[in-house]
Coordinates of C-alpha atoms and ligand atoms in Angstrom, one line a residue:
Chain A
M152 CA -15.2 -7.3 -3.6
S153 CA -15.9 -8.1 -7.3
E154 CA -13.4 -10.1 -9.2
W155 CA -11.6 -10.8 -6.0
W156 CA -9.7 -13.7 -7.6
T157 CA -7.8 -11.2 -9.7
Y158 CA -6.2 -9.5 -6.7
R159 CA -2.8 -10.7 -5.4
P160 CA -1.7 -10.6 -1.8
S161 CA 0.4 -7.6 -2.8
S162 CA -2.8 -5.6 -3.8
F163 CA -3.7 -5.3 -0.2
L164 CA -0.3 -4.0 0.9
L165 CA -0.9 -0.3 1.4
F166 CA 2.6 0.7 2.6
S167 CA 6.3 -0.1 2.1
A168 CA 8.4 -2.3 4.3
R169 CA 10.3 0.8 5.1
T170 CA 7.2 2.5 6.6
Y171 CA 6.0 -0.5 8.3
Y172 CA 9.2 -1.0 10.4
R173 CA 9.8 2.8 10.7
L174 CA 6.5 2.7 12.6
F175 CA 8.0 0.4 15.3
E176 CA 11.0 2.7 15.5
L177 CA 8.8 5.8 16.2
Y178 CA 6.4 3.7 18.5
N179 CA 9.4 2.5 20.5
A180 CA 10.9 5.9 20.9
E181 CA 7.6 7.5 21.9
I182 CA 6.8 4.8 24.7
W183 CA 10.4 4.3 26.1
P184 CA 11.0 3.0 28.8
W185 CA 7.7 1.2 29.0
Q186 CA 9.3 -1.6 27.2
V187 CA 11.2 -2.4 30.4
L188 CA 7.9 -3.0 32.2
A189 CA 6.7 -5.0 29.3
L190 CA 9.6 -7.2 29.5
L191 CA 9.0 -7.7 33.2
V192 CA 5.4 -8.7 32.5
G193 CA 6.8 -11.3 30.0
V194 CA 9.4 -12.6 32.6
A195 CA 6.6 -12.9 35.2
I196 CA 4.4 -14.9 32.8
L197 CA 7.3 -17.2 32.3
V198 CA 7.8 -17.6 36.0
L199 CA 4.3 -18.1 36.7
L200 CA 4.1 -20.8 34.0
R201 CA 6.6 -23.1 35.9
K202 CA 3.7 -24.0 38.2
P203 CA 0.4 -22.7 36.9
G204 CA -2.1 -23.5 39.6
T205 CA -5.4 -21.6 39.8
W206 CA -4.1 -18.2 40.9
Q207 CA -1.1 -18.3 38.7
G208 CA -3.4 -19.1 35.7
R209 CA -5.6 -16.2 36.5
T210 CA -2.7 -13.8 36.9
I211 CA -1.2 -15.0 33.7
S212 CA -4.4 -14.4 31.9
A213 CA -4.8 -10.9 33.4
L214 CA -1.3 -10.1 32.3
L215 CA -2.0 -11.3 28.9
A216 CA -5.2 -9.6 28.6
A217 CA -3.6 -6.3 29.6
S218 CA -0.9 -6.9 27.0
W219 CA -3.5 -7.5 24.3
L220 CA -5.4 -4.5 25.4
W221 CA -2.3 -2.3 25.2
V222 CA -1.2 -3.5 21.8
A223 CA -4.8 -3.0 20.5
W224 CA -4.9 0.6 21.6
A225 CA -1.3 1.8 21.7
Y226 CA -0.1 0.1 18.5
L227 CA -2.9 -1.1 16.2
Y228 CA -5.4 1.6 16.8
S229 CA -3.3 4.7 17.5
R230 CA -0.3 3.9 15.1
Y231 CA -0.8 1.1 12.6
A232 CA -4.3 2.4 11.6
S233 CA -2.4 5.6 10.4
I234 CA -1.0 3.5 7.5
N235 CA -3.4 0.7 7.3
W236 CA -7.3 1.2 7.6
M237 CA -7.6 -2.5 8.3
A238 CA -5.7 -2.0 11.5
T239 CA -8.9 -0.7 13.2
Y240 CA -10.4 -4.1 12.6
F241 CA -7.3 -5.7 14.0
A242 CA -7.5 -3.5 17.0
A243 CA -11.0 -4.6 17.5
A244 CA -10.0 -8.3 17.2
F245 CA -7.2 -7.7 19.7
A246 CA -9.5 -6.1 22.2
L247 CA -11.9 -9.0 21.8
E248 CA -9.2 -11.4 22.6
A249 CA -8.3 -9.3 25.8
L250 CA -12.0 -9.5 26.8
L251 CA -12.0 -13.3 26.2
L252 CA -8.9 -13.7 28.2
I253 CA -10.5 -11.8 31.1
V254 CA -13.8 -13.9 30.9
L255 CA -12.3 -17.3 30.3
G256 CA -9.0 -17.0 31.7
V257 CA -9.4 -14.8 34.7
G258 CA -13.2 -15.4 35.4
H259 CA -13.7 -19.0 34.4
G260 CA -10.0 -20.1 34.8
L261 CA -7.9 -22.2 32.5
V262 CA -7.0 -25.9 33.3
W263 CA -3.1 -26.5 33.1
R264 CA -2.9 -30.2 32.1
P265 CA -0.8 -30.6 28.9
P266 CA -1.4 -34.4 27.9
A267 CA 2.2 -35.1 26.8
A268 CA 5.8 -33.8 27.5
W269 CA 6.5 -32.7 24.2
I270 CA 3.3 -30.5 24.1
S271 CA 4.4 -29.0 27.3
R272 CA 7.9 -28.3 26.1
A273 CA 6.4 -26.8 22.9
G274 CA 4.2 -24.3 25.0
I275 CA 7.0 -23.2 27.4
G276 CA 9.4 -23.0 24.2
L277 CA 7.0 -20.8 22.4
A278 CA 6.4 -18.5 25.4
T279 CA 10.1 -18.1 26.2
F280 CA 11.0 -17.7 22.5
A281 CA 8.4 -14.7 22.3
V282 CA 9.7 -13.0 25.4
A283 CA 13.5 -13.5 25.0
L284 CA 14.4 -14.4 21.3
Q285 CA 11.6 -13.1 19.0
P286 CA 12.7 -9.4 19.6
L287 CA 16.1 -10.4 18.5
I288 CA 15.0 -11.7 15.1
G289 CA 14.5 -8.2 13.5
P290 CA 18.2 -7.1 14.3
L291 CA 19.4 -10.5 13.4
V292 CA 17.9 -10.3 9.8
G293 CA 19.3 -6.8 9.4
R294 CA 16.6 -4.4 10.8
S295 CA 17.7 -1.7 13.2
W296 CA 17.7 -2.2 17.0
S297 CA 15.4 0.9 17.3
Q298 CA 12.7 -1.2 15.5
V299 CA 12.7 -4.0 17.8
E300 CA 9.4 -5.7 18.5
V301 CA 9.0 -6.5 22.2
F302 CA 6.4 -8.8 24.0
A303 CA 3.5 -6.8 25.3
V304 CA 4.4 -4.0 23.1
A305 CA 4.3 -5.4 19.6
P306 CA 1.6 -7.7 18.3
D307 CA 3.8 -10.6 17.0
P308 CA 5.6 -11.6 20.1
T309 CA 2.5 -10.9 22.3
V310 CA 0.7 -13.4 20.0
V311 CA 3.4 -15.9 20.1
G312 CA 3.7 -15.7 23.9
T313 CA -0.1 -16.2 24.3
L314 CA 0.0 -19.1 21.8
G315 CA 2.7 -20.7 24.1
V316 CA 0.6 -20.3 27.1
L317 CA -2.5 -21.7 25.4
V318 CA -0.7 -24.9 24.3
L319 CA -0.1 -25.6 27.9
A320 CA -3.8 -25.1 28.7
S321 CA -6.5 -27.6 28.4
G322 CA -10.4 -27.6 28.5
W323 CA -12.9 -25.9 26.2
P324 CA -12.0 -22.2 27.0
K325 CA -8.6 -22.7 25.2
W326 CA -10.4 -23.4 21.9
L327 CA -12.2 -20.1 22.0
L328 CA -8.9 -18.3 22.8
L329 CA -7.0 -19.8 20.0
P330 CA -8.7 -18.5 16.7
I331 CA -7.7 -14.8 17.0
P332 CA -4.0 -15.4 17.7
I333 CA -3.8 -18.0 15.0
L334 CA -5.5 -15.7 12.5
W335 CA -3.1 -12.9 13.5
C336 CA -0.3 -15.2 12.6
L337 CA -1.7 -15.7 9.1
V338 CA -2.2 -11.9 8.7
S339 CA 1.3 -11.0 10.0
G340 CA 2.9 -13.8 8.0
A341 CA 1.1 -12.6 4.8
T342 CA 2.1 -9.0 5.4
A343 CA 5.6 -9.8 6.0
W344 CA 5.7 -12.2 2.9
V345 CA 4.4 -9.5 0.7
M346 CA 6.9 -7.0 2.1
Q347 CA 9.6 -9.7 1.3
S348 CA 10.8 -9.6 4.9
P349 CA 13.3 -12.6 5.5
D350 CA 11.5 -13.6 8.7
A351 CA 8.0 -14.0 7.0
A352 CA 7.8 -17.6 7.8
L353 CA 8.1 -17.1 11.6
M354 CA 4.5 -16.3 12.4
P355 CA 2.9 -19.1 10.2
A356 CA 5.4 -21.5 11.7
A357 CA 4.4 -20.6 15.2
A358 CA 0.7 -21.2 14.1
A359 CA 1.5 -24.4 12.6
L360 CA 3.2 -25.7 15.7
V361 CA 0.3 -24.7 17.8
I362 CA -2.0 -26.5 15.5
V363 CA 0.2 -29.6 15.6
A364 CA 0.3 -29.3 19.4
G365 CA -3.5 -29.0 19.5
G366 CA -4.0 -32.1 17.3
G367 CA -1.5 -33.9 19.5
S368 CA -3.4 -32.8 22.6
V369 CA -6.7 -34.1 21.2
L370 CA -5.2 -37.4 20.1
S371 CA -3.5 -37.9 23.4
R372 CA -6.6 -37.5 25.3
M373 CA -8.5 -40.0 23.0
A374 CA -5.7 -42.6 23.8
P375 CA -5.3 -42.3 27.6
A376 CA -3.0 -45.3 27.8
R377 CA -0.3 -43.3 26.1
D378 CA -1.0 -40.0 27.8
A379 CA 0.7 -38.0 30.5
S380 CA 3.5 -40.3 31.5
G381 CA 6.3 -38.2 31.7
T382 CA 4.6 -35.0 31.7
P383 CA 6.0 -32.5 34.2
A384 CA 3.6 -31.5 37.0
L385 CA 1.9 -28.4 35.8
D386 CA -1.2 -28.7 37.8
Chain B
M18 CA -4.9 16.6 -29.9
D19 CA -1.3 16.9 -28.6
E20 CA 0.2 20.0 -27.6
I21 CA 3.7 19.1 -28.7
I22 CA 6.4 21.3 -29.7
K23 CA 7.3 19.5 -33.1
A24 CA 11.2 19.1 -33.3
P25 CA 12.9 19.1 -36.7
P26 CA 14.3 15.9 -37.8
L27 CA 18.0 16.5 -36.6
S28 CA 17.5 19.2 -34.0
R29 CA 20.4 20.0 -31.5
R30 CA 18.1 18.7 -28.7
R31 CA 17.5 15.3 -30.5
L32 CA 21.1 15.0 -31.2
L33 CA 21.9 15.7 -27.5
G34 CA 19.3 13.3 -26.4
A35 CA 21.0 10.6 -28.5
L36 CA 24.3 11.4 -27.0
V37 CA 23.0 11.3 -23.6
A38 CA 21.5 7.8 -24.3
T39 CA 24.8 6.5 -25.7
G40 CA 26.7 7.8 -22.7
A41 CA 28.7 10.4 -24.9
A42 CA 26.9 13.2 -23.1
A43 CA 29.6 13.7 -20.6
A44 CA 31.7 15.2 -23.2
V45 CA 29.2 17.9 -24.0
G46 CA 27.7 18.3 -20.4
P47 CA 27.8 22.1 -20.2
R48 CA 26.2 22.6 -23.4
I49 CA 23.2 20.3 -22.3
S50 CA 22.5 22.5 -19.4
A51 CA 22.7 25.5 -21.7
A52 CA 20.0 24.0 -24.0
Q53 CA 16.5 25.4 -23.6
P54 CA 14.1 22.7 -22.3
D55 CA 11.3 21.8 -24.5
A56 CA 7.8 23.0 -23.6
I57 CA 5.9 20.5 -21.6
I58 CA 3.5 18.3 -23.5
T59 CA 0.0 18.9 -22.4
R60 CA -3.3 17.4 -23.4
P61 CA -6.8 19.0 -23.3
I62 CA -9.6 17.6 -21.0
P63 CA -12.1 17.1 -23.9
S64 CA -15.1 18.4 -21.8
T65 CA -13.5 21.9 -21.2
D66 CA -10.4 22.1 -23.2
E67 CA -8.4 22.9 -20.1
K68 CA -4.8 21.6 -20.7
L69 CA -3.0 19.1 -18.3
P70 CA 0.7 18.1 -18.5
A71 CA 0.9 14.6 -19.7
V72 CA 2.6 13.3 -16.7
G73 CA 1.1 13.5 -13.1
L74 CA 1.8 11.9 -9.8
G75 CA 0.5 8.9 -8.1
S76 CA 0.5 8.3 -4.3
W77 CA -0.5 4.7 -3.6
I78 CA 2.1 3.3 -1.1
T79 CA 4.7 5.9 -1.8
F80 CA 2.9 8.6 0.3
N81 CA 1.4 6.4 2.9
V82 CA 3.9 7.2 5.5
G83 CA 1.7 7.9 8.5
Y84 CA 2.5 10.9 10.7
D85 CA 6.3 10.3 10.4
D86 CA 7.7 13.9 10.1
V87 CA 10.9 12.8 8.3
A88 CA 9.1 10.6 5.7
R89 CA 6.4 13.5 5.2
A90 CA 9.1 16.0 4.5
S91 CA 10.6 13.6 2.0
C92 CA 7.3 13.4 0.2
A93 CA 7.0 17.1 0.2
E94 CA 10.3 17.1 -1.6
V95 CA 9.0 14.8 -4.1
M96 CA 6.0 17.1 -4.6
R97 CA 8.3 20.1 -4.8
D98 CA 10.3 18.7 -7.5
F99 CA 7.3 17.4 -9.3
F100 CA 5.8 21.0 -9.5
E101 CA 9.1 22.6 -10.3
A102 CA 9.5 20.3 -13.2
G103 CA 6.1 21.3 -14.5
G104 CA 3.7 18.7 -13.0
R105 CA 0.2 19.4 -12.0
L106 CA -2.1 16.4 -11.5
I107 CA -1.7 14.5 -8.2
D108 CA -3.9 11.4 -7.6
S109 CA -5.0 9.8 -4.3
S110 CA -7.7 8.1 -2.6
P111 CA -9.2 7.5 0.9
M112 CA -8.0 3.9 0.3
Y113 CA -4.4 4.9 0.4
G114 CA -4.0 5.2 4.2
S115 CA -2.3 8.5 5.2
S116 CA -1.4 9.5 1.6
Q117 CA -4.1 12.2 1.5
A118 CA -2.9 13.8 4.7
T119 CA 0.7 13.5 3.4
I120 CA -0.3 15.4 0.2
G121 CA -2.1 18.0 2.5
Y122 CA 1.1 18.4 4.5
G123 CA 3.1 18.8 1.3
L124 CA 0.8 21.4 -0.3
Y125 CA 0.9 23.4 3.0
T126 CA 4.7 23.2 3.2
L127 CA 4.9 24.2 -0.5
G128 CA 2.6 27.2 0.0
K129 CA -0.3 25.7 -1.8
P130 CA 1.1 25.6 -5.3
P131 CA -1.3 27.1 -7.7
A132 CA -0.6 24.7 -10.4
L133 CA -2.1 21.8 -8.5
F134 CA -4.8 19.8 -10.1
S135 CA -6.3 17.7 -7.3
A136 CA -7.6 14.3 -8.3
D137 CA -9.1 12.3 -5.5
K138 CA -11.6 9.4 -5.2
V139 CA -14.5 8.3 -3.4
W140 CA -14.2 4.7 -2.0
T141 CA -16.9 3.6 0.3
S142 CA -20.2 1.7 0.3
P143 CA -23.1 2.2 0.8
G144 CA -23.2 5.5 -1.3
S145 CA -24.7 7.5 1.6
R146 CA -21.3 7.4 3.1
G147 CA -19.8 9.2 0.1
P148 CA -20.4 12.8 1.0
P149 CA -18.9 12.7 4.5
Q150 CA -15.9 10.7 3.2
I151 CA -15.4 13.3 0.5
E152 CA -15.4 16.1 3.0
V153 CA -12.8 14.2 5.3
S154 CA -10.6 13.8 2.2
R155 CA -11.0 17.4 1.2
K156 CA -9.9 18.4 4.7
Q157 CA -6.9 16.1 4.6
W158 CA -5.9 17.6 1.3
N159 CA -6.5 21.0 2.7
V160 CA -8.0 22.3 -0.6
P161 CA -11.2 24.4 -1.0
R162 CA -12.5 21.9 -3.5
F163 CA -11.4 19.1 -5.6
D164 CA -10.7 19.4 -9.3
L165 CA -11.5 15.8 -10.0
L166 CA -13.5 13.2 -7.9
Q167 CA -13.5 9.5 -9.3
V168 CA -15.4 6.5 -8.2
H169 CA -12.6 4.3 -7.1
N170 CA -12.8 0.8 -8.6
L171 CA -16.5 1.4 -9.5
L172 CA -17.5 0.8 -5.9
A173 CA -21.0 1.8 -5.4
W174 CA -20.9 3.8 -8.5
K175 CA -24.6 4.0 -9.0
E176 CA -25.0 5.9 -5.8
H177 CA -21.8 7.8 -6.0
L178 CA -22.1 9.2 -9.5
P179 CA -25.3 11.3 -8.9
T180 CA -23.6 12.8 -5.8
L181 CA -20.6 13.7 -7.9
F182 CA -22.6 15.1 -10.8
A183 CA -24.7 17.2 -8.3
M184 CA -21.4 18.5 -6.7
K185 CA -20.3 19.5 -10.1
A186 CA -23.4 21.3 -10.9
S187 CA -23.2 23.3 -7.7
G188 CA -19.6 24.3 -8.4
Q189 CA -18.2 22.2 -5.5
L190 CA -16.4 20.0 -8.0
R191 CA -14.9 20.4 -11.5
Y192 CA -14.8 17.1 -13.0
V193 CA -16.1 13.6 -12.5
G194 CA -14.6 10.3 -13.3
I195 CA -14.3 6.6 -12.6
T196 CA -11.5 4.3 -12.0
T197 CA -10.3 0.7 -12.4
S198 CA -7.0 -1.0 -12.6
E199 CA -5.2 -4.1 -14.0
G200 CA -8.0 -4.9 -16.5
R201 CA -10.7 -5.4 -13.8
R202 CA -14.4 -5.0 -14.8
H203 CA -13.8 -3.5 -18.2
R204 CA -17.1 -4.7 -19.3
D205 CA -18.9 -2.7 -16.6
F206 CA -16.5 0.1 -17.0
E207 CA -17.3 0.4 -20.9
Q208 CA -21.1 0.2 -19.9
I209 CA -20.7 3.1 -17.6
M210 CA -18.7 5.2 -20.2
R211 CA -21.4 4.7 -22.7
T212 CA -24.2 5.8 -20.4
Q213 CA -22.8 8.5 -18.1
P214 CA -21.4 12.0 -19.0
L215 CA -18.1 11.4 -17.5
D216 CA -15.1 13.9 -17.9
F217 CA -12.4 11.4 -16.8
V218 CA -11.7 7.7 -16.8
Q219 CA -8.7 6.0 -15.2
V220 CA -7.4 2.6 -16.3
S221 CA -4.0 0.7 -16.2
Y222 CA -2.0 0.8 -19.4
N223 CA 1.7 0.2 -20.1
V224 CA 4.0 -1.4 -22.6
L225 CA 3.0 -4.9 -21.3
D226 CA -0.5 -4.3 -20.1
R227 CA -2.3 -3.1 -23.3
E228 CA -5.8 -4.4 -22.7
A229 CA -7.2 -0.9 -22.6
E230 CA -6.1 -0.3 -26.2
A231 CA -8.8 -2.6 -27.6
R232 CA -11.9 -0.8 -26.3
I233 CA -11.5 1.6 -23.4
L234 CA -9.1 3.9 -25.1
P235 CA -11.0 4.2 -28.3
L236 CA -14.2 4.6 -26.4
A237 CA -12.9 7.4 -24.4
Q238 CA -11.9 9.3 -27.7
E239 CA -15.3 8.6 -29.1
R240 CA -17.1 9.8 -26.0
G241 CA -14.7 12.8 -25.4
M242 CA -13.4 11.6 -22.0
A243 CA -9.9 12.4 -20.6
V244 CA -7.9 9.4 -19.7
I245 CA -5.6 8.9 -16.7
I246 CA -3.1 6.0 -16.9
N247 CA -2.4 4.3 -13.5
R248 CA 0.3 1.6 -12.9
P249 CA 2.6 2.9 -15.6
F250 CA 5.4 0.9 -14.3
R251 CA 3.4 -2.1 -13.0
Q252 CA 4.0 -0.7 -9.6
G253 CA 7.9 -0.8 -10.2
A254 CA 8.0 -4.4 -11.5
L255 CA 8.4 -3.2 -15.1
I256 CA 11.4 -0.9 -14.2
D257 CA 12.9 -3.9 -12.3
R258 CA 12.5 -6.1 -15.5
V259 CA 14.2 -3.7 -17.8
A260 CA 16.7 -1.9 -15.5
R261 CA 19.6 -4.4 -15.9
H262 CA 19.4 -4.0 -19.7
P263 CA 21.1 -1.0 -21.5
L264 CA 18.8 1.7 -22.7
P265 CA 18.7 1.3 -26.3
S266 CA 20.6 3.9 -28.3
W267 CA 17.4 4.9 -30.3
A268 CA 15.8 6.0 -27.0
G269 CA 17.8 9.2 -27.4
E270 CA 16.0 10.0 -30.6
I271 CA 13.0 10.8 -28.6
G272 CA 15.0 12.5 -25.9
C273 CA 14.8 9.7 -23.2
V274 CA 17.6 9.5 -20.8
S275 CA 16.1 6.4 -18.8
W276 CA 13.9 3.5 -19.0
A277 CA 11.3 5.2 -17.0
Q278 CA 11.0 8.0 -19.5
L279 CA 10.9 5.4 -22.5
L280 CA 8.1 3.6 -20.7
L281 CA 6.2 6.8 -20.0
K282 CA 6.7 8.2 -23.5
F283 CA 5.3 4.9 -24.8
I284 CA 2.1 5.5 -22.7
I285 CA 1.6 9.2 -23.3
A286 CA 2.2 8.9 -27.0
H287 CA -1.2 7.0 -27.3
P288 CA -3.5 9.7 -28.7
A289 CA -6.3 8.9 -26.3
V290 CA -4.1 9.3 -23.1
T291 CA -4.3 12.5 -21.2
C292 CA -1.9 11.9 -18.3
A293 CA 0.1 9.0 -16.9
I294 CA 0.5 9.1 -13.1
P295 CA 3.6 7.3 -11.9
A296 CA 4.2 7.2 -8.1
T297 CA 7.5 7.7 -6.6
T298 CA 9.3 8.2 -3.2
R299 CA 12.3 10.0 -4.9
P300 CA 12.4 13.7 -5.9
A301 CA 14.8 12.8 -8.8
H302 CA 12.4 10.2 -10.1
A303 CA 9.6 12.8 -10.0
R304 CA 11.7 15.1 -12.2
E305 CA 12.7 12.3 -14.5
N306 CA 9.1 11.3 -15.0
V307 CA 7.8 14.8 -15.7
G308 CA 10.8 15.1 -18.0
A309 CA 9.1 12.4 -20.1
A310 CA 6.5 15.0 -21.0
R311 CA 9.0 17.0 -22.9
G312 CA 10.4 16.5 -26.2
P313 CA 9.3 14.3 -29.2
L314 CA 7.0 11.3 -28.5
P315 CA 7.4 8.0 -30.2
D316 CA 5.5 7.4 -33.4
K317 CA 3.5 4.2 -34.3
V318 CA 6.7 2.5 -35.5
M319 CA 8.8 3.4 -32.5
R320 CA 6.0 2.4 -30.1
Q321 CA 6.0 -1.2 -31.7
R322 CA 9.7 -1.3 -31.5
I323 CA 9.4 -0.4 -27.7
E324 CA 6.8 -3.2 -27.4
S325 CA 8.8 -5.8 -28.9
L326 CA 12.0 -4.9 -27.1
V327 CA 10.4 -4.9 -23.6
E328 CA 8.5 -8.1 -24.4
Q329 CA 11.8 -9.8 -25.1
L330 CA 13.6 -8.6 -21.9
Ligands
LIG535 N1 -7.9 1.7 -9.1 C1 -7.2 2.8 -9.0 O1 -7.7 3.9 -8.9 C2 -5.7 2.8 -9.0 C3 -5.0 1.5 -9.0 C4 -3.7 1.6 -9.0 C5 -3.1 2.8 -9.1 N2 -3.6 4.0 -9.0 C6 -2.9 5.1 -9.1 O2 -1.9 5.1 -10.0 C7 -0.6 5.4 -9.4 C8 0.5 4.8 -10.0 O3 0.4 3.4 -9.8 P1 1.4 2.5 -8.8 O4 1.6 3.4 -7.7 O5 0.5 1.3 -8.3 O6 2.6 2.1 -9.6 P2 3.7 2.6 -10.7 O7 3.5 4.2 -10.7 O8 3.5 1.9 -11.9 O9 5.1 2.3 -10.0 C9 5.6 2.9 -8.8 C10 6.9 2.3 -8.7 O10 7.8 2.9 -9.7 C11 9.1 3.3 -9.3 N3 9.5 4.5 -9.9 C12 8.7 5.7 -10.2 N4 9.4 6.4 -11.0 C13 10.6 5.9 -11.3 C14 11.7 6.3 -12.1 N5 11.8 7.4 -12.7 N6 12.8 5.3 -12.1 C15 12.7 4.2 -11.5 N7 11.7 3.8 -10.7 C16 10.6 4.6 -10.7 C17 8.8 3.8 -7.8 O11 9.9 3.5 -7.0 P3 10.6 4.8 -6.4 O12 9.8 5.3 -5.2 O13 12.0 4.2 -6.1 O14 10.7 5.8 -7.4 C18 7.6 2.9 -7.4 O15 8.0 1.7 -6.7 C19 -0.9 5.0 -8.0 O16 0.1 5.6 -7.1 C20 -2.3 5.6 -7.7 O17 -2.3 7.0 -7.5 C21 -4.9 4.0 -9.1

């Protein structure tokens, strides 16, 4: 793109906020009552996170992969792409994340050993927030209930829930699973910011928390004397 | 160059315009509706002398509503009011999401208005992707051929222009143009204007963004090219800037009943401008905007007055 520096973030916004949120309204109406199943998937992940051993970890990864794939196809590719041609690329990125979750999460398996209690709390907190609270944010800031964004149905809570899970994981596969959700937080935050949505800071804040937790986890491992005392048994 | 019905200094319409602007119109409401509307101001496309109304309709963001039937119906209403008010040129691009499909839906709903002047763009790289993209766009608009195709933001222009000229030569297209916005690549733009036999150019121009006045607009006159003006309201920011201030009483002298009309009249009064293309989601705004292409236009002195007023606000 020539003279890229002359473009503002708003130059890339192809639609109005009204159209963007109305898309969720139509999507929700068309897939109802699958949101109930999605909610059950979210609750199942939260339950499994309480004691994530090997099979629990693989099940969580499989459920997350299914959620990412669904969002890629049903929302990003089939609906969002109708108003934003970039959504086709977003859909491809979400499908890639689903693939990574299958290969690294289900196939290889994630290790669940958060190095500090606060990191563990941050992960569980993020995942719980994504499933139980994030869908309420829209209505709380004045959007209609019919436009609610549900975990495993809409991208934002799906991404935050996944980030929560990844905060709890350790080992190299986690680092390969983090970039796409973190990038999405930035894309989604920028979109909401340009649309002047009151909750625009939410997704970047989630990404910031995960980056801090990631940094904390690296530091804790470098200083073993200060590590896991007080960490709940998650292994 | 203008096809304007010149109004005598103290015509009834000018008087009524002034009354409307000063809020006194309510007292003479019925007489306003009885007044004959002025003829629409048209401008010739230099390469053929075909006349175009001086206000058209943009579709960036406003018509990108996906496959939402309710929103598409509302866009069709905007188009209906636009045509009823006397508008002709609608501008779109494959870059604008579902806007082209929305226009196609609107045209179908309105029974394919014969007045339509379809102005679309080619926006892809490499150039070999141009012809298939144009065909997809044509199907979305649901028109037999485009009146005007423009190379959007000069993207791959060296490859697209030969395609467009060939389409024009074979009768698949009537006019060829290029676009830019917000002052980008004006140097390249000028160079292409100097070397290519273009029918149209499209640039940003409004009361605050007047860069095009220096070189592009005079060059278009010199080279005999029609000029489409995008971003007439700075994507709405200009309206937001002035809206909380009262419309000056002298706006009535040129028949303006709103800031939008004053801002549009400023643009189309420039002798090089063929057509300004504001976008809107509201049927009433579509009417109001086309209404700016009626009645007298500001002269040089009044244009300067508009400039200094808006700069102060
Ligand atoms: N490079 C390119 O080729 C290029 C670049 C930019 C734009 N364009 C073309 O130029 C068109 C116009 O530019 P734009 O859409 O960016 O912005 P614009 O026309 O300057 O502004 C559109 C905004 O003005 C408001 N508006 C329109 N009429 C109004 C009225 N009578 N009273 C109050 N508000 C009014 C609309 O809000 P409401 O919906 O409330 O009326 C809308 O938010 C585009 O749609 C596109 O077709 C081309």
